[in-house]
Amino acid sequence: MDEMEIIHTIRAFNRNYVRSIGLLEKTMLNSDYSLTESQILFIVHQQKKTTATDINKILNLDEGYLSRIIKKLISKSLLTKKQSPVDKRCYEIMMTKKGIKVQEKLDQLSTESVRRVISTLAVEDRTELALLFNRIMNMLYKDKSTSSIN
Amino acid sequence: MDEMEIIHTIRAFNRNYVRSIGLLEKTMLNSDYSLTESQILFIVHQQKKTTATDINKILNLDEGYLSRIIKKLISKSLLTKKQSPVDKRCYEIMMTKKGIKVQEKLDQLSTESVRRVISTLAVEDRTELALLFNRIMNMLYKDKSTSSIN
DNA sequence: CAAATTTTGTTGCTTTTGTCAAGCAATTTT
DNA sequence: AAAATTGCTTGACAAAAGCAACAAAATTTG
């Protein structure tokens, strides 16, 4: 397989997959929270305690934009912010109980929509699909620091 | 592998891959055209002759939004629009020479950025990666009508 | 066939999302 | 202790996307 063929295969996959993911995202949108907001909730949920900078190491958003989203999530009582005593420039961001609840609901929605996708597959194909994705992740994201958050 | 494990694997892949694709998209953004515009150019380029409705069978955009993007691409002389003599509600959309040129440039950019991604892999892994992606596409998109445009 | 319905596309208006630049306070560097 | 950097915030703005109302043409159907 020559390089051009490889690249075209990957690009074809990307085009298809972007659309699939787009559909998954729409599931999220029926839930009052945007994809980015969900991602932030997901990250804070995992890390228990974070800062805006930590979140942005993963999401790479515009800092001002991130600041505003966090503010919004705080105003909805999903997150809390507390100035770090160690470094007063930093604010420790944590989930509230309500935030955890919402995050769990979003998690379920996401799980549900993936379940719907694989439901069309034969049962033995589902496992194979997961193995294939795992193999790809190992190839592409093995040594990346971000892999720790999955 | 139980269903939950499968779903979590796929979701982990999605989270990682969304970010990768996000980076690929940024390559596009340095090129005066948004991802959506590029996709439209890609589709029109492939199909030689289309309509807004055809494009939207693939992209599922808001119709008004699509109408405006097409208008913009026409105003930049990348596309042309001609009322269909058969069905006067429809407008046949085609590429101009300039449009083809631009599309080819965007195509190169996209190819280039995928090339950059796989360049970090061992040569034998690159082929394997493409085979894995192909296998996944066969599982997920085999009988879909959209597969014809890849 | 004529009225009702559907399809295709357009436009005005609004919201959402994201970017840029300036700035402040705390920290680190020199 | 002055200068530079870091973490975060804000205002102003631009781009992307969605909603609703509409017109023109085609199709359905009574």
mmCIF file of C-alpha atoms (C1' of nucleotides) in Angstrom:
data_model
loop_
_atom_site.group_PDB
_atom_site.id
_atom_site.type_symbol
_atom_site.label_atom_id
_atom_site.label_comp_id
_atom_site.label_asym_id
_atom_site.label_seq_id
_atom_site.Cartn_x
_atom_site.Cartn_y
_atom_site.Cartn_z
ATOM 1 C CA MET A 1 0.000 0.000 0.000
ATOM 2 C CA ASP A 2 1.616 3.256 -1.027
ATOM 3 C CA GLU A 3 1.537 6.461 0.948
ATOM 4 C CA MET A 4 -1.095 8.138 -1.173
ATOM 5 C CA GLU A 5 -3.450 5.210 -0.806
ATOM 6 C CA ILE A 6 -2.956 5.245 2.954
ATOM 7 C CA ILE A 7 -3.652 8.944 3.153
ATOM 8 C CA HIS A 8 -6.774 8.653 1.054
ATOM 9 C CA THR A 9 -8.087 5.862 3.207
ATOM 10 C CA ILE A 10 -7.599 7.912 6.332
ATOM 11 C CA ARG A 11 -9.232 10.924 4.751
ATOM 12 C CA ALA A 12 -12.209 8.853 3.686
ATOM 13 C CA PHE A 13 -12.524 7.584 7.210
ATOM 14 C CA ASN A 14 -12.332 11.109 8.565
ATOM 15 C CA ARG A 15 -15.078 12.352 6.316
ATOM 16 C CA ASN A 16 -17.390 9.557 7.312
ATOM 17 C CA TYR A 17 -16.501 9.643 10.934
ATOM 18 C CA VAL A 18 -16.857 13.391 11.321
ATOM 19 C CA ARG A 19 -20.446 12.965 10.257
ATOM 20 C CA SER A 20 -21.060 10.128 12.702
ATOM 21 C CA ILE A 21 -19.604 12.165 15.502
ATOM 22 C CA GLY A 22 -21.665 15.111 14.394
ATOM 23 C CA LEU A 23 -24.741 12.988 14.962
ATOM 24 C CA LEU A 24 -23.508 11.942 18.379
ATOM 25 C CA GLU A 25 -23.021 15.587 19.214
ATOM 26 C CA LYS A 26 -26.567 16.375 18.278
ATOM 27 C CA THR A 27 -27.637 13.992 21.006
ATOM 28 C CA MET A 28 -25.784 16.214 23.414
ATOM 29 C CA LEU A 29 -27.404 19.315 22.073
ATOM 30 C CA ASN A 30 -30.829 18.100 23.113
ATOM 31 C CA SER A 31 -29.591 18.343 26.638
ATOM 32 C CA ASP A 32 -29.033 22.043 27.294
ATOM 33 C CA TYR A 33 -25.253 21.634 27.150
ATOM 34 C CA SER A 34 -22.924 22.069 24.224
ATOM 35 C CA LEU A 35 -20.243 19.564 23.355
ATOM 36 C CA THR A 36 -17.566 21.819 24.784
ATOM 37 C CA GLU A 37 -19.457 22.198 28.027
ATOM 38 C CA SER A 38 -19.863 18.437 28.236
ATOM 39 C CA GLN A 39 -16.163 17.966 27.660
ATOM 40 C CA ILE A 40 -15.339 20.374 30.431
ATOM 41 C CA LEU A 41 -17.710 18.619 32.799
ATOM 42 C CA PHE A 42 -16.192 15.301 31.767
ATOM 43 C CA ILE A 43 -12.694 16.501 32.529
ATOM 44 C CA VAL A 44 -13.522 18.109 35.856
ATOM 45 C CA HIS A 45 -15.445 15.007 36.840
ATOM 46 C CA GLN A 46 -12.429 12.831 36.164
ATOM 47 C CA GLN A 47 -9.814 14.998 37.756
ATOM 48 C CA LYS A 48 -11.816 15.926 40.841
ATOM 49 C CA LYS A 49 -9.827 19.136 41.128
ATOM 50 C CA THR A 50 -8.457 21.137 38.216
ATOM 51 C CA THR A 51 -7.678 24.612 36.947
ATOM 52 C CA ALA A 52 -8.620 26.391 33.756
ATOM 53 C CA THR A 53 -5.086 25.916 32.526
ATOM 54 C CA ASP A 54 -5.233 22.164 33.134
ATOM 55 C CA ILE A 55 -8.469 21.909 31.216
ATOM 56 C CA ASN A 56 -6.990 23.856 28.394
ATOM 57 C CA LYS A 57 -3.999 21.546 28.138
ATOM 58 C CA ILE A 58 -6.571 19.082 26.889
ATOM 59 C CA LEU A 59 -9.080 21.199 25.019
ATOM 60 C CA ASN A 60 -6.956 24.059 23.696
ATOM 61 C CA LEU A 61 -9.711 26.604 23.674
ATOM 62 C CA ASP A 62 -9.321 30.335 23.643
ATOM 63 C CA GLU A 63 -8.609 31.283 27.244
ATOM 64 C CA GLY A 64 -11.225 33.963 27.384
ATOM 65 C CA TYR A 65 -13.781 31.631 25.929
ATOM 66 C CA LEU A 66 -12.966 28.941 28.460
ATOM 67 C CA SER A 67 -13.171 31.466 31.264
ATOM 68 C CA ARG A 68 -16.652 32.400 30.169
ATOM 69 C CA ILE A 69 -17.861 28.826 29.855
ATOM 70 C CA ILE A 70 -16.613 28.044 33.340
ATOM 71 C CA LYS A 71 -18.360 31.140 34.610
ATOM 72 C CA LYS A 72 -21.570 29.949 33.001
ATOM 73 C CA LEU A 73 -21.265 26.468 34.487
ATOM 74 C CA ILE A 74 -20.647 28.023 37.883
ATOM 75 C CA SER A 75 -23.691 30.249 37.506
ATOM 76 C CA LYS A 76 -25.697 27.098 36.824
ATOM 77 C CA SER A 77 -24.259 25.603 40.008
ATOM 78 C CA LEU A 78 -22.531 22.757 38.214
ATOM 79 C CA LEU A 79 -19.009 23.842 39.122
ATOM 80 C CA THR A 80 -17.348 25.725 41.940
ATOM 81 C CA LYS A 81 -14.229 27.826 41.886
ATOM 82 C CA LYS A 82 -11.920 28.499 44.802
ATOM 83 C CA GLN A 83 -8.761 30.524 44.742
ATOM 84 C CA SER A 84 -5.754 28.350 45.416
ATOM 85 C CA PRO A 85 -3.991 29.268 48.657
ATOM 86 C CA VAL A 86 -0.697 28.092 47.182
ATOM 87 C CA ASP A 87 -0.825 30.203 44.030
ATOM 88 C CA LYS A 88 -3.390 32.944 44.174
ATOM 89 C CA ARG A 89 -3.481 33.325 40.416
ATOM 90 C CA CYS A 90 -4.999 29.863 40.137
ATOM 91 C CA TYR A 91 -8.537 28.800 40.849
ATOM 92 C CA GLU A 92 -9.347 25.250 41.788
ATOM 93 C CA ILE A 93 -12.351 24.077 39.842
ATOM 94 C CA MET A 94 -14.508 21.291 41.203
ATOM 95 C CA MET A 95 -17.874 19.696 40.544
ATOM 96 C CA THR A 96 -20.889 20.345 42.688
ATOM 97 C CA LYS A 97 -23.311 17.541 43.483
ATOM 98 C CA LYS A 98 -25.614 18.925 40.850
ATOM 99 C CA GLY A 99 -22.701 19.013 38.424
ATOM 100 C CA ILE A 100 -22.012 15.354 39.053
ATOM 101 C CA LYS A 101 -25.636 14.536 38.419
ATOM 102 C CA VAL A 102 -25.653 16.451 35.146
ATOM 103 C CA GLN A 103 -22.376 14.919 34.070
ATOM 104 C CA GLU A 104 -23.749 11.457 34.726
ATOM 105 C CA LYS A 105 -26.806 12.240 32.656
ATOM 106 C CA LEU A 106 -24.652 13.454 29.775
ATOM 107 C CA ASP A 107 -22.526 10.364 30.143
ATOM 108 C CA GLN A 108 -25.593 8.200 29.822
ATOM 109 C CA LEU A 109 -26.753 10.086 26.747
ATOM 110 C CA SER A 110 -23.397 9.585 25.121
ATOM 111 C CA THR A 111 -23.326 5.907 26.031
ATOM 112 C CA GLU A 112 -26.840 5.529 24.731
ATOM 113 C CA SER A 113 -26.038 7.019 21.369
ATOM 114 C CA VAL A 114 -22.965 4.838 20.921
ATOM 115 C CA ARG A 115 -25.053 1.855 21.909
ATOM 116 C CA ARG A 116 -27.476 2.770 19.187
ATOM 117 C CA VAL A 117 -24.695 2.849 16.626
ATOM 118 C CA ILE A 118 -23.317 -0.566 17.479
ATOM 119 C CA SER A 119 -26.762 -2.081 17.829
ATOM 120 C CA THR A 120 -26.865 -2.409 14.063
ATOM 121 C CA LEU A 121 -23.827 -4.670 14.124
ATOM 122 C CA ALA A 122 -23.658 -8.403 14.641
ATOM 123 C CA VAL A 123 -22.613 -9.162 18.197
ATOM 124 C CA GLU A 124 -19.243 -10.622 17.241
ATOM 125 C CA ASP A 125 -18.567 -7.556 15.085
ATOM 126 C CA ARG A 126 -19.019 -5.261 18.047
ATOM 127 C CA THR A 127 -16.109 -6.756 19.909
ATOM 128 C CA GLU A 128 -14.002 -6.680 16.799
ATOM 129 C CA LEU A 129 -14.836 -3.021 16.315
ATOM 130 C CA ALA A 130 -13.681 -2.210 19.815
ATOM 131 C CA LEU A 131 -10.450 -4.112 19.245
ATOM 132 C CA LEU A 132 -9.834 -2.214 16.044
ATOM 133 C CA PHE A 133 -10.383 1.116 17.769
ATOM 134 C CA ASN A 134 -8.084 0.084 20.577
ATOM 135 C CA ARG A 135 -5.388 -0.868 18.135
ATOM 136 C CA ILE A 136 -5.679 2.499 16.410
ATOM 137 C CA MET A 137 -5.560 4.358 19.696
ATOM 138 C CA ASN A 138 -2.436 2.491 20.649
ATOM 139 C CA MET A 139 -0.827 3.489 17.405
ATOM 140 C CA LEU A 140 -1.877 7.114 17.445
ATOM 141 C CA TYR A 141 -2.085 8.097 21.082
ATOM 142 C CA LYS A 142 0.187 5.686 22.917
ATOM 143 C CA ASP A 143 2.681 8.028 24.478
ATOM 144 C CA LYS A 144 0.455 11.047 24.578
ATOM 145 C CA SER A 145 -0.156 12.543 27.985
ATOM 146 C CA THR A 146 -3.826 12.952 27.163
ATOM 147 C CA SER A 147 -4.300 9.190 27.128
ATOM 148 C CA SER A 148 -4.334 9.279 30.888
ATOM 149 C CA ILE A 149 -7.691 10.918 30.924
ATOM 150 C CA ASN A 150 -9.401 8.131 29.070
ATOM 151 C CA MET B 1 -15.753 -8.146 25.879
ATOM 152 C CA ASP B 2 -19.049 -6.954 27.296
ATOM 153 C CA GLU B 3 -21.166 -4.208 25.824
ATOM 154 C CA MET B 4 -20.149 -1.567 28.340
ATOM 155 C CA GLU B 5 -16.490 -2.174 27.692
ATOM 156 C CA ILE B 6 -17.082 -1.891 23.964
ATOM 157 C CA ILE B 7 -18.970 1.348 24.358
ATOM 158 C CA HIS B 8 -16.310 2.849 26.573
ATOM 159 C CA THR B 9 -13.611 1.943 24.119
ATOM 160 C CA ILE B 10 -15.471 3.629 21.307
ATOM 161 C CA ARG B 11 -16.120 6.697 23.405
ATOM 162 C CA ALA B 12 -12.471 6.923 24.359
ATOM 163 C CA PHE B 13 -11.586 6.734 20.686
ATOM 164 C CA ASN B 14 -14.087 9.441 19.879
ATOM 165 C CA ARG B 15 -12.686 11.805 22.474
ATOM 166 C CA ASN B 16 -9.176 11.373 21.191
ATOM 167 C CA TYR B 17 -10.095 11.416 17.567
ATOM 168 C CA VAL B 18 -12.283 14.494 17.778
ATOM 169 C CA ARG B 19 -9.230 16.365 18.950
ATOM 170 C CA SER B 20 -7.063 15.019 16.142
ATOM 171 C CA ILE B 21 -9.636 15.973 13.582
ATOM 172 C CA GLY B 22 -9.943 19.360 15.218
ATOM 173 C CA LEU B 23 -6.278 19.869 14.555
ATOM 174 C CA LEU B 24 -6.644 18.770 10.952
ATOM 175 C CA GLU B 25 -9.455 21.245 10.561
ATOM 176 C CA LYS B 26 -7.286 24.076 11.800
ATOM 177 C CA THR B 27 -5.088 23.464 8.789
ATOM 178 C CA MET B 28 -8.092 24.304 6.664
ATOM 179 C CA LEU B 29 -8.804 27.434 8.565
ATOM 180 C CA ASN B 30 -5.496 28.946 7.517
ATOM 181 C CA SER B 31 -6.801 28.879 4.006
ATOM 182 C CA ASP B 32 -9.641 31.418 3.806
ATOM 183 C CA TYR B 33 -12.221 28.623 3.736
ATOM 184 C CA SER B 34 -14.076 27.017 6.601
ATOM 185 C CA LEU B 35 -14.407 23.273 6.972
ATOM 186 C CA THR B 36 -18.008 23.408 5.800
ATOM 187 C CA GLU B 37 -17.040 25.388 2.721
ATOM 188 C CA SER B 38 -14.305 22.882 1.972
ATOM 189 C CA GLN B 39 -16.746 20.028 2.319
ATOM 190 C CA ILE B 40 -19.131 21.679 -0.090
ATOM 191 C CA LEU B 41 -16.376 22.244 -2.600
ATOM 192 C CA PHE B 42 -15.303 18.636 -2.135
ATOM 193 C CA ILE B 43 -18.781 17.345 -2.839
ATOM 194 C CA VAL B 44 -19.438 19.552 -5.845
ATOM 195 C CA HIS B 45 -16.034 18.625 -7.231
ATOM 196 C CA GLN B 46 -16.884 14.930 -6.983
ATOM 197 C CA GLN B 47 -20.372 15.079 -8.327
ATOM 198 C CA LYS B 48 -19.662 17.498 -11.172
ATOM 199 C CA LYS B 49 -23.264 18.641 -11.025
ATOM 200 C CA THR B 50 -25.426 18.856 -7.904
ATOM 201 C CA THR B 51 -28.143 20.770 -6.152
ATOM 202 C CA ALA B 52 -28.356 22.259 -2.695
ATOM 203 C CA THR B 53 -30.660 19.438 -1.653
ATOM 204 C CA ASP B 54 -28.170 16.818 -2.835
ATOM 205 C CA ILE B 55 -25.395 18.461 -0.890
ATOM 206 C CA ASN B 56 -27.565 18.541 2.157
ATOM 207 C CA LYS B 57 -28.338 14.852 1.949
ATOM 208 C CA ILE B 58 -24.708 14.490 2.896
ATOM 209 C CA LEU B 59 -24.033 17.453 5.152
ATOM 210 C CA ASN B 60 -27.416 18.025 6.817
ATOM 211 C CA LEU B 61 -26.917 21.736 7.299
ATOM 212 C CA ASP B 62 -29.597 24.298 7.886
ATOM 213 C CA GLU B 63 -31.020 25.042 4.458
ATOM 214 C CA GLY B 64 -30.800 28.779 4.833
ATOM 215 C CA TYR B 65 -27.230 28.483 6.009
ATOM 216 C CA LEU B 66 -26.307 26.289 3.070
ATOM 217 C CA SER B 67 -27.999 28.704 0.684
ATOM 218 C CA ARG B 68 -25.859 31.522 2.013
ATOM 219 C CA ILE B 69 -22.625 29.564 1.828
ATOM 220 C CA ILE B 70 -23.332 28.660 -1.766
ATOM 221 C CA LYS B 71 -24.102 32.290 -2.483
ATOM 222 C CA LYS B 72 -20.782 33.252 -0.949
ATOM 223 C CA LEU B 73 -18.858 30.663 -2.948
ATOM 224 C CA ILE B 74 -20.570 31.887 -6.101
ATOM 225 C CA SER B 75 -19.678 35.483 -5.263
ATOM 226 C CA LYS B 76 -16.077 34.323 -4.987
ATOM 227 C CA SER B 77 -16.418 32.710 -8.414
ATOM 228 C CA LEU B 78 -15.769 29.212 -7.152
ATOM 229 C CA LEU B 79 -19.199 27.861 -8.011
ATOM 230 C CA THR B 80 -21.895 28.578 -10.566
ATOM 231 C CA LYS B 81 -25.620 28.088 -10.319
ATOM 232 C CA LYS B 82 -28.012 27.497 -13.170
ATOM 233 C CA GLN B 83 -31.716 26.939 -12.922
ATOM 234 C CA SER B 84 -32.641 23.443 -14.005
ATOM 235 C CA PRO B 85 -34.815 23.443 -17.121
ATOM 236 C CA VAL B 86 -36.435 20.217 -15.951
ATOM 237 C CA ASP B 87 -37.444 21.416 -12.498
ATOM 238 C CA LYS B 88 -37.332 25.141 -12.123
ATOM 239 C CA ARG B 89 -37.218 24.945 -8.323
ATOM 240 C CA CYS B 90 -33.781 23.364 -8.546
ATOM 241 C CA TYR B 91 -30.491 24.985 -9.344
ATOM 242 C CA GLU B 92 -27.622 22.985 -10.768
ATOM 243 C CA ILE B 93 -24.465 23.793 -8.946
ATOM 244 C CA MET B 94 -21.115 23.320 -10.598
ATOM 245 C CA MET B 95 -17.487 24.221 -10.076
ATOM 246 C CA THR B 96 -15.757 26.962 -11.987
ATOM 247 C CA LYS B 97 -12.172 26.560 -13.104
ATOM 248 C CA LYS B 98 -11.151 28.735 -10.204
ATOM 249 C CA GLY B 99 -13.217 26.558 -7.906
ATOM 250 C CA ILE B 100 -11.423 23.461 -9.085
ATOM 251 C CA LYS B 101 -8.111 25.123 -8.456
ATOM 252 C CA VAL B 102 -9.100 26.121 -4.931
ATOM 253 C CA GLN B 103 -10.518 22.682 -4.226
ATOM 254 C CA GLU B 104 -7.276 21.099 -5.334
ATOM 255 C CA LYS B 105 -5.342 23.368 -3.050
ATOM 256 C CA LEU B 106 -7.561 22.475 -0.108
ATOM 257 C CA ASP B 107 -7.184 18.836 -1.025
ATOM 258 C CA GLN B 108 -3.443 19.179 -0.908
ATOM 259 C CA LEU B 109 -3.589 20.884 2.471
ATOM 260 C CA SER B 110 -5.689 18.094 3.852
ATOM 261 C CA THR B 111 -3.436 15.439 2.393
ATOM 262 C CA GLU B 112 -0.440 17.244 3.776
ATOM 263 C CA SER B 113 -1.801 17.336 7.293
ATOM 264 C CA VAL B 114 -2.682 13.647 7.257
ATOM 265 C CA ARG B 115 0.772 12.933 5.925
ATOM 266 C CA ARG B 116 2.186 14.793 8.891
ATOM 267 C CA VAL B 117 0.174 12.665 11.290
ATOM 268 C CA ILE B 118 1.302 9.340 9.870
ATOM 269 C CA SER B 119 4.860 10.495 9.479
ATOM 270 C CA THR B 120 5.371 9.766 13.150
ATOM 271 C CA LEU B 121 4.546 6.092 12.595
ATOM 272 C CA ALA B 122 6.805 3.290 11.503
ATOM 273 C CA VAL B 123 6.304 2.581 7.815
ATOM 274 C CA GLU B 124 4.761 -0.844 8.372
ATOM 275 C CA ASP B 125 2.365 0.654 10.907
ATOM 276 C CA ARG B 126 1.058 3.121 8.366
ATOM 277 C CA THR B 127 -0.277 0.386 6.135
ATOM 278 C CA GLU B 128 -1.756 -1.409 9.098
ATOM 279 C CA LEU B 129 -3.469 1.776 10.184
ATOM 280 C CA ALA B 130 -5.075 2.162 6.792
ATOM 281 C CA LEU B 131 -6.237 -1.456 6.871
ATOM 282 C CA LEU B 132 -7.768 -0.934 10.299
ATOM 283 C CA PHE B 133 -9.610 2.156 9.128
ATOM 284 C CA ASN B 134 -10.854 0.323 6.082
ATOM 285 C CA ARG B 135 -12.132 -2.520 8.180
ATOM 286 C CA ILE B 136 -13.999 -0.072 10.416
ATOM 287 C CA MET B 137 -15.492 1.743 7.467
ATOM 288 C CA ASN B 138 -16.716 -1.534 6.060
ATOM 289 C CA MET B 139 -18.378 -2.352 9.320
ATOM 290 C CA LEU B 140 -19.938 1.045 9.905
ATOM 291 C CA TYR B 141 -20.642 2.463 6.492
ATOM 292 C CA LYS B 142 -20.899 -0.494 4.171
ATOM 293 C CA ASP B 143 -24.418 -0.136 2.869
ATOM 294 C CA LYS B 144 -24.716 3.583 3.395
ATOM 295 C CA SER B 145 -25.456 5.648 0.336
ATOM 296 C CA THR B 146 -22.868 8.174 1.412
ATOM 297 C CA SER B 147 -20.066 5.701 0.895
ATOM 298 C CA SER B 148 -20.356 6.375 -2.807
ATOM 299 C CA ILE B 149 -18.844 9.782 -2.403
ATOM 300 C CA ASN B 150 -15.625 8.550 -0.885
ATOM 301 C "C1'" DC C 1 -58.658 20.247 -13.314
ATOM 302 C "C1'" DA C 2 -58.289 23.196 -9.224
ATOM 303 C "C1'" DA C 3 -57.281 23.437 -4.507
ATOM 304 C "C1'" DA C 4 -54.223 21.738 -1.092
ATOM 305 C "C1'" DT C 5 -49.756 20.009 0.005
ATOM 306 C "C1'" DT C 6 -44.949 19.331 -0.636
ATOM 307 C "C1'" DT C 7 -40.452 20.471 -2.315
ATOM 308 C "C1'" DT C 8 -36.605 23.669 -3.209
ATOM 309 C "C1'" DG C 9 -34.503 27.478 -2.206
ATOM 310 C "C1'" DT C 10 -34.127 32.392 -0.267
ATOM 311 C "C1'" DT C 11 -34.070 36.115 3.200
ATOM 312 C "C1'" DG C 12 -34.283 38.621 7.743
ATOM 313 C "C1'" DC C 13 -33.381 38.010 12.338
ATOM 314 C "C1'" DT C 14 -31.354 35.886 16.408
ATOM 315 C "C1'" DT C 15 -28.412 32.976 19.041
ATOM 316 C "C1'" DT C 16 -24.366 30.461 19.740
ATOM 317 C "C1'" DT C 17 -19.708 29.903 19.306
ATOM 318 C "C1'" DG C 18 -15.278 31.451 18.957
ATOM 319 C "C1'" DT C 19 -11.387 35.090 18.412
ATOM 320 C "C1'" DC C 20 -8.517 39.126 19.581
ATOM 321 C "C1'" DA C 21 -6.620 42.358 22.354
ATOM 322 C "C1'" DA C 22 -6.163 44.721 26.568
ATOM 323 C "C1'" DG C 23 -5.611 44.397 31.307
ATOM 324 C "C1'" DC C 24 -5.043 43.059 36.328
ATOM 325 C "C1'" DA C 25 -3.059 40.530 39.982
ATOM 326 C "C1'" DA C 26 0.128 37.067 41.482
ATOM 327 C "C1'" DT C 27 4.360 34.815 40.663
ATOM 328 C "C1'" DT C 28 8.948 34.061 38.857
ATOM 329 C "C1'" DT C 29 13.126 35.657 36.806
ATOM 330 C "C1'" DT C 30 17.115 38.488 36.606
ATOM 331 C "C1'" DA D 1 12.957 45.636 43.104
ATOM 332 C "C1'" DA D 2 12.272 46.078 38.226
ATOM 333 C "C1'" DA D 3 11.050 43.204 34.342
ATOM 334 C "C1'" DA D 4 8.953 39.343 32.459
ATOM 335 C "C1'" DT D 5 5.742 35.645 32.697
ATOM 336 C "C1'" DT D 6 1.594 33.163 34.121
ATOM 337 C "C1'" DG D 7 -3.374 32.555 35.154
ATOM 338 C "C1'" DC D 8 -7.397 34.391 34.512
ATOM 339 C "C1'" DT D 9 -10.951 37.934 33.180
ATOM 340 C "C1'" DT D 10 -13.413 41.271 30.338
ATOM 341 C "C1'" DG D 11 -15.126 44.031 26.287
ATOM 342 C "C1'" DA D 12 -15.698 44.266 21.579
ATOM 343 C "C1'" DC D 13 -16.314 41.833 17.719
ATOM 344 C "C1'" DA D 14 -16.619 38.248 13.913
ATOM 345 C "C1'" DA D 15 -17.942 33.850 12.231
ATOM 346 C "C1'" DA D 16 -20.923 29.941 12.328
ATOM 347 C "C1'" DA D 17 -25.296 28.097 12.773
ATOM 348 C "C1'" DG D 18 -30.237 27.961 13.590
ATOM 349 C "C1'" DC D 19 -35.225 29.589 13.234
ATOM 350 C "C1'" DA D 20 -39.115 31.237 11.060
ATOM 351 C "C1'" DA D 21 -41.507 33.232 7.397
ATOM 352 C "C1'" DC D 22 -41.825 33.313 2.644
ATOM 353 C "C1'" DA D 23 -42.127 32.645 -2.645
ATOM 354 C "C1'" DA D 24 -42.093 29.848 -6.664
ATOM 355 C "C1'" DA D 25 -42.521 25.557 -8.750
ATOM 356 C "C1'" DA D 26 -44.059 20.840 -8.648
ATOM 357 C "C1'" DT D 27 -46.907 17.135 -6.945
ATOM 358 C "C1'" DT D 28 -50.818 15.100 -4.836
ATOM 359 C "C1'" DT D 29 -55.534 14.386 -4.354
ATOM 360 C "C1'" DG D 30 -60.401 15.117 -4.001
#
